[in-house]
PDB file of C-alpha atoms in Angstrom:
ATOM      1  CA  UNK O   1      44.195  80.450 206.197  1.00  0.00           C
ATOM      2  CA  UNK O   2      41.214  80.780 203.826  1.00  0.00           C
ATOM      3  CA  UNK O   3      39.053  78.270 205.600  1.00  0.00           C
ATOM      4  CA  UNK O   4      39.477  81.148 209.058  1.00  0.00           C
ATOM      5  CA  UNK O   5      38.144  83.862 206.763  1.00  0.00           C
ATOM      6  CA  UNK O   6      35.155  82.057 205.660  1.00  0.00           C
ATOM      7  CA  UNK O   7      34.427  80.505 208.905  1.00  0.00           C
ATOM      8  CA  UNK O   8      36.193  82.538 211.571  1.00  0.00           C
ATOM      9  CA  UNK O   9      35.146  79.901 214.828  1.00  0.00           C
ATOM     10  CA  UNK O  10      36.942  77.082 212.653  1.00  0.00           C
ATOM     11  CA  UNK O  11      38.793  74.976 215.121  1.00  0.00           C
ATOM     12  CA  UNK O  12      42.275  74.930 214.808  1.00  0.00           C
ATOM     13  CA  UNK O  13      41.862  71.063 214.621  1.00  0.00           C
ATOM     14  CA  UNK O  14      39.918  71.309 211.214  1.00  0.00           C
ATOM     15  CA  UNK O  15      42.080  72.624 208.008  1.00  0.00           C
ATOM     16  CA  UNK O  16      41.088  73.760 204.695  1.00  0.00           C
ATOM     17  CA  UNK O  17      42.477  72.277 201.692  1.00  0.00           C
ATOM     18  CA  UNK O  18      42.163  73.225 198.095  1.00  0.00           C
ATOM     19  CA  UNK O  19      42.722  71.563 194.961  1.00  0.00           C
ATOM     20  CA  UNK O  20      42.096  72.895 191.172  1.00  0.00           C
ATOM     21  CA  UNK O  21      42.876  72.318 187.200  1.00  0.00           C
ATOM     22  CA  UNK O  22      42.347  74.146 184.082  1.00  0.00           C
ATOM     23  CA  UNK O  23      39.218  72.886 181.782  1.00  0.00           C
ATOM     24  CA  UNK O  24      40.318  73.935 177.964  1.00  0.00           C
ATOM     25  CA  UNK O  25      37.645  73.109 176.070  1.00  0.00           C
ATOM     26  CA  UNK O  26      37.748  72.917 172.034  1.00  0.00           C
ATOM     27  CA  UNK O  27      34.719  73.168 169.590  1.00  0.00           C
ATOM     28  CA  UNK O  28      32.355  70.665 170.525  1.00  0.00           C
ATOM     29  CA  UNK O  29      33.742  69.670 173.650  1.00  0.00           C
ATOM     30  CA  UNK O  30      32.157  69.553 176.767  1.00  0.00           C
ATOM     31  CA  UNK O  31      31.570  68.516 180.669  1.00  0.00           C
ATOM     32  CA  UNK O  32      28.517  65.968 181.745  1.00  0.00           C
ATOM     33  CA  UNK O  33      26.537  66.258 184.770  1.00  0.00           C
ATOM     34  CA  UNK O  34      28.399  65.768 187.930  1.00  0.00           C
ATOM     35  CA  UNK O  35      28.982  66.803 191.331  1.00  0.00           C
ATOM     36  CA  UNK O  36      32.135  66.965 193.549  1.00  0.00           C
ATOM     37  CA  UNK O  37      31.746  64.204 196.183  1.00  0.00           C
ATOM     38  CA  UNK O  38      33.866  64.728 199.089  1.00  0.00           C
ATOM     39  CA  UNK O  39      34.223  68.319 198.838  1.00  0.00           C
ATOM     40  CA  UNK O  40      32.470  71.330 199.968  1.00  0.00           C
ATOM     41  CA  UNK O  41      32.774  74.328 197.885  1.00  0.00           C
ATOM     42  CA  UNK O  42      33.593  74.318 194.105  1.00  0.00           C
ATOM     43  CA  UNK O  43      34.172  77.291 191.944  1.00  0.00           C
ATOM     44  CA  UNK O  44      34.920  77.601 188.302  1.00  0.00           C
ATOM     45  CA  UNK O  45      37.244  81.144 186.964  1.00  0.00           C
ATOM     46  CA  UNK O  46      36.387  81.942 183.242  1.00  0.00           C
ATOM     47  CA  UNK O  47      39.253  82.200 181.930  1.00  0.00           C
ATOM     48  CA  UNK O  48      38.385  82.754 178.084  1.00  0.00           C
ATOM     49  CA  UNK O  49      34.905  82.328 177.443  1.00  0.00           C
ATOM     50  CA  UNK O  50      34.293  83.271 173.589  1.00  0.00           C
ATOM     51  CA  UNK O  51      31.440  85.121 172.785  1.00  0.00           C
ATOM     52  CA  UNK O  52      28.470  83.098 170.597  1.00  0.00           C
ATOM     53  CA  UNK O  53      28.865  83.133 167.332  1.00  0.00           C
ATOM     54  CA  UNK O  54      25.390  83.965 166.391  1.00  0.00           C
ATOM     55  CA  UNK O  55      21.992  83.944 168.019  1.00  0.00           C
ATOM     56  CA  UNK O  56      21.259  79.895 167.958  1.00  0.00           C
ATOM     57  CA  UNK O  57      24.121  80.017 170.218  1.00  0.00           C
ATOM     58  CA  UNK O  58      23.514  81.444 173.067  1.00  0.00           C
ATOM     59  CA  UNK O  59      24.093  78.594 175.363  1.00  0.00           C
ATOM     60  CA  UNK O  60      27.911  77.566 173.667  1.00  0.00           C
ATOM     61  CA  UNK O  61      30.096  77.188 176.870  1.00  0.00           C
ATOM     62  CA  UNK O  62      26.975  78.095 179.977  1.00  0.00           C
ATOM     63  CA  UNK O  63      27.233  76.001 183.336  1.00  0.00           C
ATOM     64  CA  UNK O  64      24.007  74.773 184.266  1.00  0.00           C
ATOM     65  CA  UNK O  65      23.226  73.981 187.657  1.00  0.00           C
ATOM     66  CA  UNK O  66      20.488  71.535 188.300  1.00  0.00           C
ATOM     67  CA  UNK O  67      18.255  71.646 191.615  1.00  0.00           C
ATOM     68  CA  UNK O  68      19.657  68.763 194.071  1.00  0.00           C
ATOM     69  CA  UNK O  69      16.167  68.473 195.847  1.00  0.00           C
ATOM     70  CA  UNK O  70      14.536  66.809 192.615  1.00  0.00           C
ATOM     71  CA  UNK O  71      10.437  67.908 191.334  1.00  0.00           C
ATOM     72  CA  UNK O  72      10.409  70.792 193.995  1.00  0.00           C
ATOM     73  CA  UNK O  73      11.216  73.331 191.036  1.00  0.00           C
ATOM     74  CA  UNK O  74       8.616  71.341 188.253  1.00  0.00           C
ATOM     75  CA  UNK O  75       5.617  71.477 191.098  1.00  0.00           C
ATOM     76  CA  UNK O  76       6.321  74.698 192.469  1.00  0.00           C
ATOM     77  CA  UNK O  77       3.418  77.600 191.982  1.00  0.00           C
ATOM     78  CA  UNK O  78       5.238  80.043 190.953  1.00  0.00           C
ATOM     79  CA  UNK O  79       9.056  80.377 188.819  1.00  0.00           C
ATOM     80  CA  UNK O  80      11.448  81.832 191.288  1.00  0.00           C
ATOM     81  CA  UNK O  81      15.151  81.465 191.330  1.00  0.00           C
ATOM     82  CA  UNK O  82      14.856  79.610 194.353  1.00  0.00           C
ATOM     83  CA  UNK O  83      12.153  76.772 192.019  1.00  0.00           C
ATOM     84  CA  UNK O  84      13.330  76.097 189.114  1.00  0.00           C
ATOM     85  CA  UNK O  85      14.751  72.977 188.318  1.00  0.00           C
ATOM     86  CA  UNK O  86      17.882  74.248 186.630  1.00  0.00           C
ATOM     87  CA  UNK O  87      20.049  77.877 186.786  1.00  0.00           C
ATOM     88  CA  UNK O  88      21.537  78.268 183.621  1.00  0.00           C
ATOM     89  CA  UNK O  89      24.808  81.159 183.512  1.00  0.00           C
ATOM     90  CA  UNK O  90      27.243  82.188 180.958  1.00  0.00           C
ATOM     91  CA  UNK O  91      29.231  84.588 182.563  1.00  0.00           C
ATOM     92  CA  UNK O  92      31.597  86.352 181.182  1.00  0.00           C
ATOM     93  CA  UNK O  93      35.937  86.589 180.935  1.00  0.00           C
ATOM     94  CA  UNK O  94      37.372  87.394 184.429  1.00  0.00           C
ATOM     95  CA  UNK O  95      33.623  85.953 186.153  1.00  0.00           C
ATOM     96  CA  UNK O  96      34.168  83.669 189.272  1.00  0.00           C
ATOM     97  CA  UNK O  97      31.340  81.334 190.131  1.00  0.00           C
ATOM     98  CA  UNK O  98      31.231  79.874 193.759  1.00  0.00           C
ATOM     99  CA  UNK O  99      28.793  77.070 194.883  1.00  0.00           C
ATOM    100  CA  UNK O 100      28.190  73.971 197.272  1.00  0.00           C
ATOM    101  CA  UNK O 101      30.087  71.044 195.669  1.00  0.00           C
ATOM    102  CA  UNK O 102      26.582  68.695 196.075  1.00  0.00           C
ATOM    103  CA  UNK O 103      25.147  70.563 193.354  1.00  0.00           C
ATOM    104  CA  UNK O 104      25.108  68.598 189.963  1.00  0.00           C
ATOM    105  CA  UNK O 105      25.916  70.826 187.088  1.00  0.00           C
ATOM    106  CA  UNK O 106      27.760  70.371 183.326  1.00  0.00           C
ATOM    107  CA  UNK O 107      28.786  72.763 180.147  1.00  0.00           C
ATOM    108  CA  UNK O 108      27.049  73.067 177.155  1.00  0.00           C
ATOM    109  CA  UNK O 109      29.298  72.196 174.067  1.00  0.00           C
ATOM    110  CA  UNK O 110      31.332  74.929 173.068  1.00  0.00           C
ATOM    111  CA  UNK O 111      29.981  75.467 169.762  1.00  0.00           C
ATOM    112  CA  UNK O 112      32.622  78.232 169.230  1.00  0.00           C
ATOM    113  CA  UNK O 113      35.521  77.729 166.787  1.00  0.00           C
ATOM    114  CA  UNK O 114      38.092  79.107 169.781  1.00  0.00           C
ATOM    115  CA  UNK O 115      38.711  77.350 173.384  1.00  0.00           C
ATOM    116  CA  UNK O 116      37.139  77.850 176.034  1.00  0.00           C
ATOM    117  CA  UNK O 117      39.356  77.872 179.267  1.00  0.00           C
ATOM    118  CA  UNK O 118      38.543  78.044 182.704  1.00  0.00           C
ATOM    119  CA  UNK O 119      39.845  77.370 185.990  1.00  0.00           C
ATOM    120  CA  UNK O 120      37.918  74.857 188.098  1.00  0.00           C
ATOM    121  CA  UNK O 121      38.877  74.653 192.178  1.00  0.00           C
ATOM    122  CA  UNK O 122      37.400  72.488 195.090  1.00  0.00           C
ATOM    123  CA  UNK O 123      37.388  73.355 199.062  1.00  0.00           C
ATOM    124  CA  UNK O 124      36.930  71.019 201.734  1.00  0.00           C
ATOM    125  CA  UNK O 125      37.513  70.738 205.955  1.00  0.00           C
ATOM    126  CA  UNK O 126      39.808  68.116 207.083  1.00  0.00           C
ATOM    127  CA  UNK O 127      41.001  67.238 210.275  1.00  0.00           C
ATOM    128  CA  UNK O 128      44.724  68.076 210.928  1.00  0.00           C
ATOM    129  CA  UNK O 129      47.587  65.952 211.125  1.00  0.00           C
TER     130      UNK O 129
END
């Protein structure tokens, strides 16, 4: 199974189950902050992301991660990847993002006059049957 490829020692007690839907987002629409409780990885495919339209937006459609461990990123010395308080992407068509399902994220509206479509998926270990 996929759960024995990413964790090879898994014990043939625990299973991996998956679960996913499509997101097809019109003009204006888009996804709050939230995490997936319960789960353990989440992943999003970009289906269709449409490019921006002009130069004001450049953030039409991005995921946007925010740091789970609160003021570390808006006290930190330095701006690193690893301190900021949010990671914002907009990948591309054809992009897969993986990440741990605690992390809080959301879209930015889709300020583009086409959908945007993507395919969101959740992991998690349960004990079998």
């Amino acid at each position: 199974s996929a759960g024995r490829k990413l964790i090879p020692d898994l014990p043939e007690s625990i299973e991996c189950r998956h679960e996913g839907w499509v997101n097809v987002n019109p003009t204006h629409a888009m996804n709050a902050p939230h995490d997936h409780a319960g789960m353990f990885w989440s992943g999003c495919y970009y289906v269709k992301l449409p490019p921006p339209e002009d130069e004001e937006d450049k953030l039409s459609g991005a995921i946007e991660f925010i740091d789970p461990r609160g003021s570390i990123g808006s006290s930190a010395l330095l701006e690193t990847p690893l301190t900021r308080p949010k990671f914002t992407a907009r990948p591309a068509s054809g992009v897969c993002l993986l990440w741990p399902s605690f992390v809080k994220h959301w879209v930015h509206p889709n300020r583009s006059s086409e959908e945007r479509v993507t395919v969101a998926f959740n992991s998690r270990y349960v004990r079998s049957a």
